[in-house]
Amino acid sequence: MSKLLEGRLRLMLKGLIQWFDEQLLAKGTAATVRSIFAIMGFSIALAAIPGVPMIKAGVLALAVVLALIFALVLLRDRIALKQEAQTYRQLLARYCKFIAGHPKIPYRVASWEELAVVAENGDTDGEVVVELVTVRKAIYFLQFKFRAGWQQPPKYWKKAKVDLHLLQDNGDRVPDSEVTKTWDSDGRLDVIYHLHRPVPSGTKLRLQISWRWPGKSLPLMSRKTDSFFFNFTKALPVDYASYVVVLPKGFDAHYSPIGFDASDPRFSLIARTDKGRKEFVFEGVDVPLNKQVGMLLQLK
């Protein structure tokens, strides 16, 4: 190899190392990815030089080693960022819960309509349409909690997908705002919708919450008794609530009330068939607070 070529290679390598240091100082994912491609490109360029097999082998080995190092760094940073984000979400949920409970109730629930469509493997597609009337002087966020009727292992939580949207009077969606989702250690899903701007007392809000929740109704589809109920806290009075559970085609279930007597005129629980699928419908007015009300189901 000529001294001229050797000198050019040294200059190229020196410039690359300097640029690489600058990318690492950026401490960003994009910078790391750019560095990987730069090293690989430089290695390919060197490997294309004829007559220098030792250089070819060396730079290609270097490229492989650096790529592996970058991949490990990227993975480590991703894990650290996910852990940090989860910590912040949990802290935010804690403070929002504290604010929501002090010193005055944030809103009144005018209606809560929930639908659960159950698949044969126990996965559940759910939807809630809720109408609220704000009570506090200014509301900055809306907080909701959901859980399965059984103690789910955390592996199910990671696969659950939840969406929450504010709706206009005509049913169209309001442009998306920030939504924070965290899981409590007991398997409860904590969802917080952060309003674009605070709304005053007396404001009517309509929201749509939907999810695809793996294994949520697994006990039911395993022919065990499963529960579908509301448990509104003392901070959320409810004027009207309904819960509809839709079974897969060809399935039927025994059912009975939770938390109320069948003769109570404030509540009803019926079974019906729609489009070949069995549905179980709970309805209630002036729903009691801090008490489970709903239905028990078990496949026949």
PDB file of C-alpha atoms in Angstrom:
ATOM      1  CA  MET A   1       0.000   0.000   0.000  1.00  0.00           C
ATOM      2  CA  SER A   2       1.445   3.391  -1.005  1.00  0.00           C
ATOM      3  CA  LYS A   3       2.288   6.006   1.600  1.00  0.00           C
ATOM      4  CA  LEU A   4      -0.165   8.383  -0.070  1.00  0.00           C
ATOM      5  CA  LEU A   5      -3.042   5.918   0.328  1.00  0.00           C
ATOM      6  CA  GLU A   6      -1.981   5.158   3.891  1.00  0.00           C
ATOM      7  CA  GLY A   7      -2.005   8.861   4.740  1.00  0.00           C
ATOM      8  CA  ARG A   8      -5.447   9.361   3.261  1.00  0.00           C
ATOM      9  CA  LEU A   9      -6.808   6.424   5.254  1.00  0.00           C
ATOM     10  CA  ARG A  10      -5.395   7.854   8.474  1.00  0.00           C
ATOM     11  CA  LEU A  11      -7.002  11.226   7.788  1.00  0.00           C
ATOM     12  CA  MET A  12     -10.327   9.563   7.009  1.00  0.00           C
ATOM     13  CA  LEU A  13     -10.179   7.483  10.178  1.00  0.00           C
ATOM     14  CA  LYS A  14      -9.218  10.489  12.312  1.00  0.00           C
ATOM     15  CA  GLY A  15     -12.090  12.550  10.890  1.00  0.00           C
ATOM     16  CA  LEU A  16     -14.532   9.675  11.396  1.00  0.00           C
ATOM     17  CA  ILE A  17     -13.520   9.193  15.032  1.00  0.00           C
ATOM     18  CA  GLN A  18     -13.932  12.900  15.718  1.00  0.00           C
ATOM     19  CA  TRP A  19     -17.369  12.951  14.120  1.00  0.00           C
ATOM     20  CA  PHE A  20     -18.304   9.774  15.985  1.00  0.00           C
ATOM     21  CA  ASP A  21     -17.402  11.397  19.315  1.00  0.00           C
ATOM     22  CA  GLU A  22     -19.689  14.308  18.495  1.00  0.00           C
ATOM     23  CA  GLN A  23     -22.555  11.907  17.771  1.00  0.00           C
ATOM     24  CA  LEU A  24     -22.110  10.118  21.090  1.00  0.00           C
ATOM     25  CA  LEU A  25     -22.180  13.432  22.925  1.00  0.00           C
ATOM     26  CA  ALA A  26     -25.577  14.113  21.344  1.00  0.00           C
ATOM     27  CA  LYS A  27     -26.928  11.191  23.444  1.00  0.00           C
ATOM     28  CA  GLY A  28     -29.829  10.587  21.146  1.00  0.00           C
ATOM     29  CA  THR A  29     -31.262   7.544  19.417  1.00  0.00           C
ATOM     30  CA  ALA A  30     -30.997   9.186  16.021  1.00  0.00           C
ATOM     31  CA  ALA A  31     -27.341  10.025  16.654  1.00  0.00           C
ATOM     32  CA  THR A  32     -26.596   6.409  17.535  1.00  0.00           C
ATOM     33  CA  VAL A  33     -28.305   5.120  14.404  1.00  0.00           C
ATOM     34  CA  ARG A  34     -26.429   7.638  12.241  1.00  0.00           C
ATOM     35  CA  SER A  35     -23.181   6.470  13.786  1.00  0.00           C
ATOM     36  CA  ILE A  36     -23.918   2.845  12.925  1.00  0.00           C
ATOM     37  CA  PHE A  37     -24.566   3.663   9.288  1.00  0.00           C
ATOM     38  CA  ALA A  38     -21.495   5.902   9.113  1.00  0.00           C
ATOM     39  CA  ILE A  39     -19.174   3.186  10.425  1.00  0.00           C
ATOM     40  CA  MET A  40     -20.680   0.601   8.089  1.00  0.00           C
ATOM     41  CA  GLY A  41     -20.376   2.962   5.142  1.00  0.00           C
ATOM     42  CA  PHE A  42     -16.770   3.726   5.971  1.00  0.00           C
ATOM     43  CA  SER A  43     -16.016   0.019   6.306  1.00  0.00           C
ATOM     44  CA  ILE A  44     -17.582  -0.773   2.947  1.00  0.00           C
ATOM     45  CA  ALA A  45     -15.549   2.004   1.338  1.00  0.00           C
ATOM     46  CA  LEU A  46     -12.321   0.606   2.759  1.00  0.00           C
ATOM     47  CA  ALA A  47     -13.225  -2.939   1.844  1.00  0.00           C
ATOM     48  CA  ALA A  48     -13.654  -1.835  -1.770  1.00  0.00           C
ATOM     49  CA  ILE A  49      -9.982  -0.807  -2.039  1.00  0.00           C
ATOM     50  CA  PRO A  50      -8.181  -3.421  -4.157  1.00  0.00           C
ATOM     51  CA  GLY A  51      -5.061  -5.204  -3.034  1.00  0.00           C
ATOM     52  CA  VAL A  52      -5.313  -4.703   0.737  1.00  0.00           C
ATOM     53  CA  PRO A  53      -6.996  -7.854   2.161  1.00  0.00           C
ATOM     54  CA  MET A  54      -5.763  -7.240   5.702  1.00  0.00           C
ATOM     55  CA  ILE A  55      -7.428  -3.831   5.736  1.00  0.00           C
ATOM     56  CA  LYS A  56     -10.624  -5.372   4.390  1.00  0.00           C
ATOM     57  CA  ALA A  57     -10.773  -7.999   7.102  1.00  0.00           C
ATOM     58  CA  GLY A  58      -9.883  -5.553   9.837  1.00  0.00           C
ATOM     59  CA  VAL A  59     -12.362  -2.834   9.000  1.00  0.00           C
ATOM     60  CA  LEU A  60     -15.201  -5.291   8.437  1.00  0.00           C
ATOM     61  CA  ALA A  61     -14.502  -6.885  11.822  1.00  0.00           C
ATOM     62  CA  LEU A  62     -14.420  -3.422  13.359  1.00  0.00           C
ATOM     63  CA  ALA A  63     -17.771  -2.583  11.787  1.00  0.00           C
ATOM     64  CA  VAL A  64     -19.358  -5.730  13.198  1.00  0.00           C
ATOM     65  CA  VAL A  65     -18.017  -5.090  16.691  1.00  0.00           C
ATOM     66  CA  LEU A  66     -19.109  -1.444  16.683  1.00  0.00           C
ATOM     67  CA  ALA A  67     -22.551  -2.327  15.391  1.00  0.00           C
ATOM     68  CA  LEU A  68     -22.984  -4.808  18.244  1.00  0.00           C
ATOM     69  CA  ILE A  69     -21.809  -2.218  20.781  1.00  0.00           C
ATOM     70  CA  PHE A  70     -24.217   0.371  19.389  1.00  0.00           C
ATOM     71  CA  ALA A  71     -27.084  -2.117  19.516  1.00  0.00           C
ATOM     72  CA  LEU A  72     -26.387  -2.858  23.190  1.00  0.00           C
ATOM     73  CA  VAL A  73     -26.133   0.858  24.013  1.00  0.00           C
ATOM     74  CA  LEU A  74     -29.398   1.522  22.205  1.00  0.00           C
ATOM     75  CA  LEU A  75     -31.140  -1.317  24.026  1.00  0.00           C
ATOM     76  CA  ARG A  76     -29.845  -0.135  27.397  1.00  0.00           C
ATOM     77  CA  ASP A  77     -30.997   3.437  26.741  1.00  0.00           C
ATOM     78  CA  ARG A  78     -34.424   2.245  25.609  1.00  0.00           C
ATOM     79  CA  ILE A  79     -34.927   0.192  28.779  1.00  0.00           C
ATOM     80  CA  ALA A  80     -33.775   3.102  30.958  1.00  0.00           C
ATOM     81  CA  LEU A  81     -36.125   5.521  29.186  1.00  0.00           C
ATOM     82  CA  LYS A  82     -39.092   3.155  29.531  1.00  0.00           C
ATOM     83  CA  GLN A  83     -38.425   2.732  33.254  1.00  0.00           C
ATOM     84  CA  GLU A  84     -38.095   6.482  33.719  1.00  0.00           C
ATOM     85  CA  ALA A  85     -41.297   7.168  31.788  1.00  0.00           C
ATOM     86  CA  GLN A  86     -43.176   4.565  33.836  1.00  0.00           C
ATOM     87  CA  THR A  87     -41.997   6.215  37.063  1.00  0.00           C
ATOM     88  CA  TYR A  88     -43.207   9.616  35.877  1.00  0.00           C
ATOM     89  CA  ARG A  89     -46.584   8.184  34.828  1.00  0.00           C
ATOM     90  CA  GLN A  90     -47.061   6.588  38.248  1.00  0.00           C
ATOM     91  CA  LEU A  91     -46.170   9.825  40.029  1.00  0.00           C
ATOM     92  CA  LEU A  92     -48.530  11.787  37.803  1.00  0.00           C
ATOM     93  CA  ALA A  93     -51.356   9.323  38.462  1.00  0.00           C
ATOM     94  CA  ARG A  94     -50.753   9.578  42.215  1.00  0.00           C
ATOM     95  CA  TYR A  95     -50.899  13.366  42.275  1.00  0.00           C
ATOM     96  CA  CYS A  96     -53.917  13.481  39.974  1.00  0.00           C
ATOM     97  CA  LYS A  97     -55.720  11.062  42.288  1.00  0.00           C
ATOM     98  CA  PHE A  98     -54.932  13.288  45.266  1.00  0.00           C
ATOM     99  CA  ILE A  99     -56.112  16.435  43.467  1.00  0.00           C
ATOM    100  CA  ALA A 100     -59.291  14.741  42.221  1.00  0.00           C
ATOM    101  CA  GLY A 101     -60.301  13.846  45.771  1.00  0.00           C
ATOM    102  CA  HIS A 102     -59.612  17.218  47.412  1.00  0.00           C
ATOM    103  CA  PRO A 103     -61.370  19.313  48.432  1.00  0.00           C
ATOM    104  CA  LYS A 104     -64.465  19.022  46.225  1.00  0.00           C
ATOM    105  CA  ILE A 105     -65.772  16.384  43.825  1.00  0.00           C
ATOM    106  CA  PRO A 106     -64.585  17.194  40.272  1.00  0.00           C
ATOM    107  CA  TYR A 107     -67.670  16.206  38.271  1.00  0.00           C
ATOM    108  CA  ARG A 108     -71.010  14.432  38.273  1.00  0.00           C
ATOM    109  CA  VAL A 109     -71.657  11.440  36.016  1.00  0.00           C
ATOM    110  CA  ALA A 110     -74.880  12.025  34.088  1.00  0.00           C
ATOM    111  CA  SER A 111     -74.635   8.705  32.226  1.00  0.00           C
ATOM    112  CA  TRP A 112     -72.238   5.815  31.834  1.00  0.00           C
ATOM    113  CA  GLU A 113     -72.868   3.276  29.074  1.00  0.00           C
ATOM    114  CA  GLU A 114     -70.449   0.350  28.836  1.00  0.00           C
ATOM    115  CA  LEU A 115     -70.237  -2.444  26.270  1.00  0.00           C
ATOM    116  CA  ALA A 116     -68.088  -5.595  26.475  1.00  0.00           C
ATOM    117  CA  VAL A 117     -67.841  -7.880  23.427  1.00  0.00           C
ATOM    118  CA  VAL A 118     -66.249 -11.163  24.497  1.00  0.00           C
ATOM    119  CA  ALA A 119     -64.254 -13.465  22.218  1.00  0.00           C
ATOM    120  CA  GLU A 120     -64.022 -17.248  22.656  1.00  0.00           C
ATOM    121  CA  ASN A 121     -60.469 -16.967  24.046  1.00  0.00           C
ATOM    122  CA  GLY A 122     -61.567 -14.435  26.696  1.00  0.00           C
ATOM    123  CA  ASP A 123     -60.191 -11.343  24.963  1.00  0.00           C
ATOM    124  CA  THR A 124     -62.598  -8.411  25.272  1.00  0.00           C
ATOM    125  CA  ASP A 125     -63.297  -5.403  23.090  1.00  0.00           C
ATOM    126  CA  GLY A 126     -64.825  -2.762  25.336  1.00  0.00           C
ATOM    127  CA  GLU A 127     -66.303   0.675  24.898  1.00  0.00           C
ATOM    128  CA  VAL A 128     -67.602   3.267  27.351  1.00  0.00           C
ATOM    129  CA  VAL A 129     -69.513   6.418  26.461  1.00  0.00           C
ATOM    130  CA  VAL A 130     -69.703   8.708  29.480  1.00  0.00           C
ATOM    131  CA  GLU A 131     -71.364  12.100  29.936  1.00  0.00           C
ATOM    132  CA  LEU A 132     -70.058  14.328  32.726  1.00  0.00           C
ATOM    133  CA  VAL A 133     -70.988  17.679  34.218  1.00  0.00           C
ATOM    134  CA  THR A 134     -68.101  19.461  35.935  1.00  0.00           C
ATOM    135  CA  VAL A 135     -68.664  20.609  39.516  1.00  0.00           C
ATOM    136  CA  ARG A 136     -65.334  22.035  40.591  1.00  0.00           C
ATOM    137  CA  LYS A 137     -64.422  25.626  39.691  1.00  0.00           C
ATOM    138  CA  ALA A 138     -61.841  24.466  37.149  1.00  0.00           C
ATOM    139  CA  ILE A 139     -61.088  20.968  35.854  1.00  0.00           C
ATOM    140  CA  TYR A 140     -57.696  20.180  34.313  1.00  0.00           C
ATOM    141  CA  PHE A 141     -57.966  16.423  33.799  1.00  0.00           C
ATOM    142  CA  LEU A 142     -60.364  13.466  33.942  1.00  0.00           C
ATOM    143  CA  GLN A 143     -59.401  10.225  35.687  1.00  0.00           C
ATOM    144  CA  PHE A 144     -60.906   6.745  35.301  1.00  0.00           C
ATOM    145  CA  LYS A 145     -60.040   3.302  36.652  1.00  0.00           C
ATOM    146  CA  PHE A 146     -60.828  -0.112  35.157  1.00  0.00           C
ATOM    147  CA  ARG A 147     -59.976  -3.677  36.025  1.00  0.00           C
ATOM    148  CA  ALA A 148     -60.719  -7.244  35.015  1.00  0.00           C
ATOM    149  CA  GLY A 149     -62.999  -9.379  37.154  1.00  0.00           C
ATOM    150  CA  TRP A 150     -60.019 -11.540  38.143  1.00  0.00           C
ATOM    151  CA  GLN A 151     -56.414 -11.038  39.264  1.00  0.00           C
ATOM    152  CA  GLN A 152     -54.632 -10.905  35.931  1.00  0.00           C
ATOM    153  CA  PRO A 153     -50.869 -11.525  35.662  1.00  0.00           C
ATOM    154  CA  PRO A 154     -48.905  -8.493  34.361  1.00  0.00           C
ATOM    155  CA  LYS A 155     -48.229 -10.261  31.039  1.00  0.00           C
ATOM    156  CA  TYR A 156     -51.772  -9.359  29.967  1.00  0.00           C
ATOM    157  CA  TRP A 157     -51.355  -5.674  30.784  1.00  0.00           C
ATOM    158  CA  LYS A 158     -48.574  -5.143  28.268  1.00  0.00           C
ATOM    159  CA  LYS A 159     -50.829  -6.276  25.419  1.00  0.00           C
ATOM    160  CA  ALA A 160     -53.857  -4.149  26.346  1.00  0.00           C
ATOM    161  CA  LYS A 161     -54.602  -1.179  24.075  1.00  0.00           C
ATOM    162  CA  VAL A 162     -56.700   1.710  25.375  1.00  0.00           C
ATOM    163  CA  ASP A 163     -57.958   4.851  23.619  1.00  0.00           C
ATOM    164  CA  LEU A 164     -59.789   7.821  25.112  1.00  0.00           C
ATOM    165  CA  HIS A 165     -61.303  10.682  23.133  1.00  0.00           C
ATOM    166  CA  LEU A 166     -63.355  13.740  23.992  1.00  0.00           C
ATOM    167  CA  LEU A 167     -66.445  14.078  21.772  1.00  0.00           C
ATOM    168  CA  GLN A 168     -68.215  17.137  20.411  1.00  0.00           C
ATOM    169  CA  ASP A 169     -71.992  17.557  20.620  1.00  0.00           C
ATOM    170  CA  ASN A 170     -72.414  16.078  17.124  1.00  0.00           C
ATOM    171  CA  GLY A 171     -70.361  13.012  18.048  1.00  0.00           C
ATOM    172  CA  ASP A 172     -67.182  14.020  16.222  1.00  0.00           C
ATOM    173  CA  ARG A 173     -63.917  13.638  18.064  1.00  0.00           C
ATOM    174  CA  VAL A 174     -62.126  16.619  19.577  1.00  0.00           C
ATOM    175  CA  PRO A 175     -58.455  16.796  18.444  1.00  0.00           C
ATOM    176  CA  ASP A 176     -56.434  14.455  20.640  1.00  0.00           C
ATOM    177  CA  SER A 177     -55.005  15.574  23.945  1.00  0.00           C
ATOM    178  CA  GLU A 178     -52.485  13.836  26.214  1.00  0.00           C
ATOM    179  CA  VAL A 179     -53.598  10.572  27.799  1.00  0.00           C
ATOM    180  CA  THR A 180     -51.647   8.938  30.638  1.00  0.00           C
ATOM    181  CA  LYS A 181     -52.097   5.194  31.271  1.00  0.00           C
ATOM    182  CA  THR A 182     -50.638   3.290  34.221  1.00  0.00           C
ATOM    183  CA  TRP A 183     -51.269  -0.069  35.868  1.00  0.00           C
ATOM    184  CA  ASP A 184     -51.592  -0.416  39.624  1.00  0.00           C
ATOM    185  CA  SER A 185     -49.998  -3.410  41.318  1.00  0.00           C
ATOM    186  CA  ASP A 186     -53.453  -4.993  41.809  1.00  0.00           C
ATOM    187  CA  GLY A 187     -54.171  -4.971  38.066  1.00  0.00           C
ATOM    188  CA  ARG A 188     -56.255  -1.814  37.869  1.00  0.00           C
ATOM    189  CA  LEU A 189     -55.814   0.375  34.808  1.00  0.00           C
ATOM    190  CA  ASP A 190     -55.577   4.090  35.623  1.00  0.00           C
ATOM    191  CA  VAL A 191     -56.415   6.344  32.654  1.00  0.00           C
ATOM    192  CA  ILE A 192     -56.049  10.136  32.835  1.00  0.00           C
ATOM    193  CA  TYR A 193     -57.214  12.470  30.073  1.00  0.00           C
ATOM    194  CA  HIS A 194     -55.439  15.837  30.256  1.00  0.00           C
ATOM    195  CA  LEU A 195     -57.728  18.561  28.897  1.00  0.00           C
ATOM    196  CA  HIS A 196     -56.310  21.051  26.403  1.00  0.00           C
ATOM    197  CA  ARG A 197     -57.332  23.840  28.773  1.00  0.00           C
ATOM    198  CA  PRO A 198     -59.177  23.938  32.126  1.00  0.00           C
ATOM    199  CA  VAL A 199     -62.981  23.934  31.884  1.00  0.00           C
ATOM    200  CA  PRO A 200     -65.248  25.818  34.329  1.00  0.00           C
ATOM    201  CA  SER A 201     -67.968  24.446  36.586  1.00  0.00           C
ATOM    202  CA  GLY A 202     -71.168  23.392  34.828  1.00  0.00           C
ATOM    203  CA  THR A 203     -69.415  22.278  31.609  1.00  0.00           C
ATOM    204  CA  LYS A 204     -70.862  19.187  29.937  1.00  0.00           C
ATOM    205  CA  LEU A 205     -68.273  16.730  28.629  1.00  0.00           C
ATOM    206  CA  ARG A 206     -68.793  13.585  26.595  1.00  0.00           C
ATOM    207  CA  LEU A 207     -66.053  10.992  26.254  1.00  0.00           C
ATOM    208  CA  GLN A 208     -65.513   7.702  24.500  1.00  0.00           C
ATOM    209  CA  ILE A 209     -63.166   5.134  26.026  1.00  0.00           C
ATOM    210  CA  SER A 210     -62.366   1.956  24.104  1.00  0.00           C
ATOM    211  CA  TRP A 211     -59.988  -0.932  24.628  1.00  0.00           C
ATOM    212  CA  ARG A 212     -58.858  -4.298  23.391  1.00  0.00           C
ATOM    213  CA  TRP A 213     -58.053  -6.171  26.587  1.00  0.00           C
ATOM    214  CA  PRO A 214     -56.495  -9.657  26.292  1.00  0.00           C
ATOM    215  CA  GLY A 215     -57.873 -12.219  28.711  1.00  0.00           C
ATOM    216  CA  LYS A 216     -60.206  -9.788  30.479  1.00  0.00           C
ATOM    217  CA  SER A 217     -63.079 -12.308  30.406  1.00  0.00           C
ATOM    218  CA  LEU A 218     -60.959 -15.451  30.567  1.00  0.00           C
ATOM    219  CA  PRO A 219     -62.757 -16.887  33.654  1.00  0.00           C
ATOM    220  CA  LEU A 220     -66.120 -16.568  31.884  1.00  0.00           C
ATOM    221  CA  MET A 221     -64.930 -18.396  28.763  1.00  0.00           C
ATOM    222  CA  SER A 222     -63.292 -21.040  30.996  1.00  0.00           C
ATOM    223  CA  ARG A 223     -66.785 -21.767  32.334  1.00  0.00           C
ATOM    224  CA  LYS A 224     -66.077 -20.202  35.708  1.00  0.00           C
ATOM    225  CA  THR A 225     -68.248 -17.570  37.353  1.00  0.00           C
ATOM    226  CA  ASP A 226     -67.206 -14.104  36.193  1.00  0.00           C
ATOM    227  CA  SER A 227     -68.347 -10.693  37.417  1.00  0.00           C
ATOM    228  CA  PHE A 228     -69.209  -7.543  35.456  1.00  0.00           C
ATOM    229  CA  PHE A 229     -70.005  -4.641  37.722  1.00  0.00           C
ATOM    230  CA  PHE A 230     -69.592  -0.972  38.541  1.00  0.00           C
ATOM    231  CA  ASN A 231     -68.001   0.345  41.693  1.00  0.00           C
ATOM    232  CA  PHE A 232     -68.287   4.126  41.555  1.00  0.00           C
ATOM    233  CA  THR A 233     -66.473   5.926  44.345  1.00  0.00           C
ATOM    234  CA  LYS A 234     -68.012   8.488  46.672  1.00  0.00           C
ATOM    235  CA  ALA A 235     -66.522  11.285  44.545  1.00  0.00           C
ATOM    236  CA  LEU A 236     -68.520  10.316  41.442  1.00  0.00           C
ATOM    237  CA  PRO A 237     -72.332  10.287  41.820  1.00  0.00           C
ATOM    238  CA  VAL A 238     -73.995   8.507  38.885  1.00  0.00           C
ATOM    239  CA  ASP A 239     -77.445   9.326  37.483  1.00  0.00           C
ATOM    240  CA  TYR A 240     -77.645   6.424  34.999  1.00  0.00           C
ATOM    241  CA  ALA A 241     -75.415   3.451  34.164  1.00  0.00           C
ATOM    242  CA  SER A 242     -75.711   0.494  31.799  1.00  0.00           C
ATOM    243  CA  TYR A 243     -73.479  -2.516  31.172  1.00  0.00           C
ATOM    244  CA  VAL A 244     -73.974  -4.809  28.157  1.00  0.00           C
ATOM    245  CA  VAL A 245     -71.998  -8.067  27.871  1.00  0.00           C
ATOM    246  CA  VAL A 246     -72.074  -9.768  24.455  1.00  0.00           C
ATOM    247  CA  LEU A 247     -71.096 -13.450  24.248  1.00  0.00           C
ATOM    248  CA  PRO A 248     -69.624 -15.183  21.185  1.00  0.00           C
ATOM    249  CA  LYS A 249     -72.083 -16.833  18.801  1.00  0.00           C
ATOM    250  CA  GLY A 250     -73.395 -20.147  20.060  1.00  0.00           C
ATOM    251  CA  PHE A 251     -72.760 -19.397  23.749  1.00  0.00           C
ATOM    252  CA  ASP A 252     -75.282 -18.789  26.538  1.00  0.00           C
ATOM    253  CA  ALA A 253     -74.925 -18.152  30.258  1.00  0.00           C
ATOM    254  CA  HIS A 254     -76.633 -18.237  33.621  1.00  0.00           C
ATOM    255  CA  TYR A 255     -76.877 -14.797  35.224  1.00  0.00           C
ATOM    256  CA  SER A 256     -77.754 -13.148  38.527  1.00  0.00           C
ATOM    257  CA  PRO A 257     -77.514  -9.630  40.039  1.00  0.00           C
ATOM    258  CA  ILE A 258     -74.638  -8.214  42.084  1.00  0.00           C
ATOM    259  CA  GLY A 259     -75.342  -5.644  44.795  1.00  0.00           C
ATOM    260  CA  PHE A 260     -79.093  -5.208  44.321  1.00  0.00           C
ATOM    261  CA  ASP A 261     -82.375  -7.065  44.706  1.00  0.00           C
ATOM    262  CA  ALA A 262     -84.209  -8.042  41.543  1.00  0.00           C
ATOM    263  CA  SER A 263     -87.355  -6.330  42.889  1.00  0.00           C
ATOM    264  CA  ASP A 264     -85.591  -2.952  43.265  1.00  0.00           C
ATOM    265  CA  PRO A 265     -87.208  -0.631  40.665  1.00  0.00           C
ATOM    266  CA  ARG A 266     -83.977   1.331  40.250  1.00  0.00           C
ATOM    267  CA  PHE A 267     -82.253  -1.619  38.559  1.00  0.00           C
ATOM    268  CA  SER A 268     -82.894  -4.209  35.879  1.00  0.00           C
ATOM    269  CA  LEU A 269     -81.005  -7.215  34.528  1.00  0.00           C
ATOM    270  CA  ILE A 270     -82.191  -8.994  31.391  1.00  0.00           C
ATOM    271  CA  ALA A 271     -80.956 -11.431  28.757  1.00  0.00           C
ATOM    272  CA  ARG A 272     -81.676 -10.932  25.055  1.00  0.00           C
ATOM    273  CA  THR A 273     -80.471 -12.093  21.639  1.00  0.00           C
ATOM    274  CA  ASP A 274     -79.220  -9.751  18.915  1.00  0.00           C
ATOM    275  CA  LYS A 275     -77.852 -10.919  15.553  1.00  0.00           C
ATOM    276  CA  GLY A 276     -77.484 -14.444  16.858  1.00  0.00           C
ATOM    277  CA  ARG A 277     -75.423 -13.468  19.910  1.00  0.00           C
ATOM    278  CA  LYS A 278     -76.594 -13.607  23.508  1.00  0.00           C
ATOM    279  CA  GLU A 279     -76.468 -10.295  25.396  1.00  0.00           C
ATOM    280  CA  PHE A 280     -76.858  -9.558  29.102  1.00  0.00           C
ATOM    281  CA  VAL A 281     -77.939  -6.029  30.015  1.00  0.00           C
ATOM    282  CA  PHE A 282     -77.717  -4.315  33.399  1.00  0.00           C
ATOM    283  CA  GLU A 283     -79.255  -0.857  33.876  1.00  0.00           C
ATOM    284  CA  GLY A 284     -79.437   1.344  36.929  1.00  0.00           C
ATOM    285  CA  VAL A 285     -80.486   4.836  37.992  1.00  0.00           C
ATOM    286  CA  ASP A 286     -79.225   6.677  41.074  1.00  0.00           C
ATOM    287  CA  VAL A 287     -76.497   4.058  41.256  1.00  0.00           C
ATOM    288  CA  PRO A 288     -75.244   3.681  44.843  1.00  0.00           C
ATOM    289  CA  LEU A 289     -71.748   4.922  45.569  1.00  0.00           C
ATOM    290  CA  ASN A 290     -68.802   2.862  46.727  1.00  0.00           C
ATOM    291  CA  LYS A 291     -70.715  -0.369  46.134  1.00  0.00           C
ATOM    292  CA  GLN A 292     -70.486  -3.118  43.524  1.00  0.00           C
ATOM    293  CA  VAL A 293     -73.574  -3.332  41.313  1.00  0.00           C
ATOM    294  CA  GLY A 294     -73.839  -5.393  38.151  1.00  0.00           C
ATOM    295  CA  MET A 295     -74.075  -9.071  37.197  1.00  0.00           C
ATOM    296  CA  LEU A 296     -72.570 -12.499  37.628  1.00  0.00           C
ATOM    297  CA  LEU A 297     -72.283 -14.729  34.533  1.00  0.00           C
ATOM    298  CA  GLN A 298     -71.375 -18.368  34.007  1.00  0.00           C
ATOM    299  CA  LEU A 299     -71.522 -20.235  30.717  1.00  0.00           C
ATOM    300  CA  LYS A 300     -74.142 -22.955  30.417  1.00  0.00           C
TER     301      LYS A 300
END
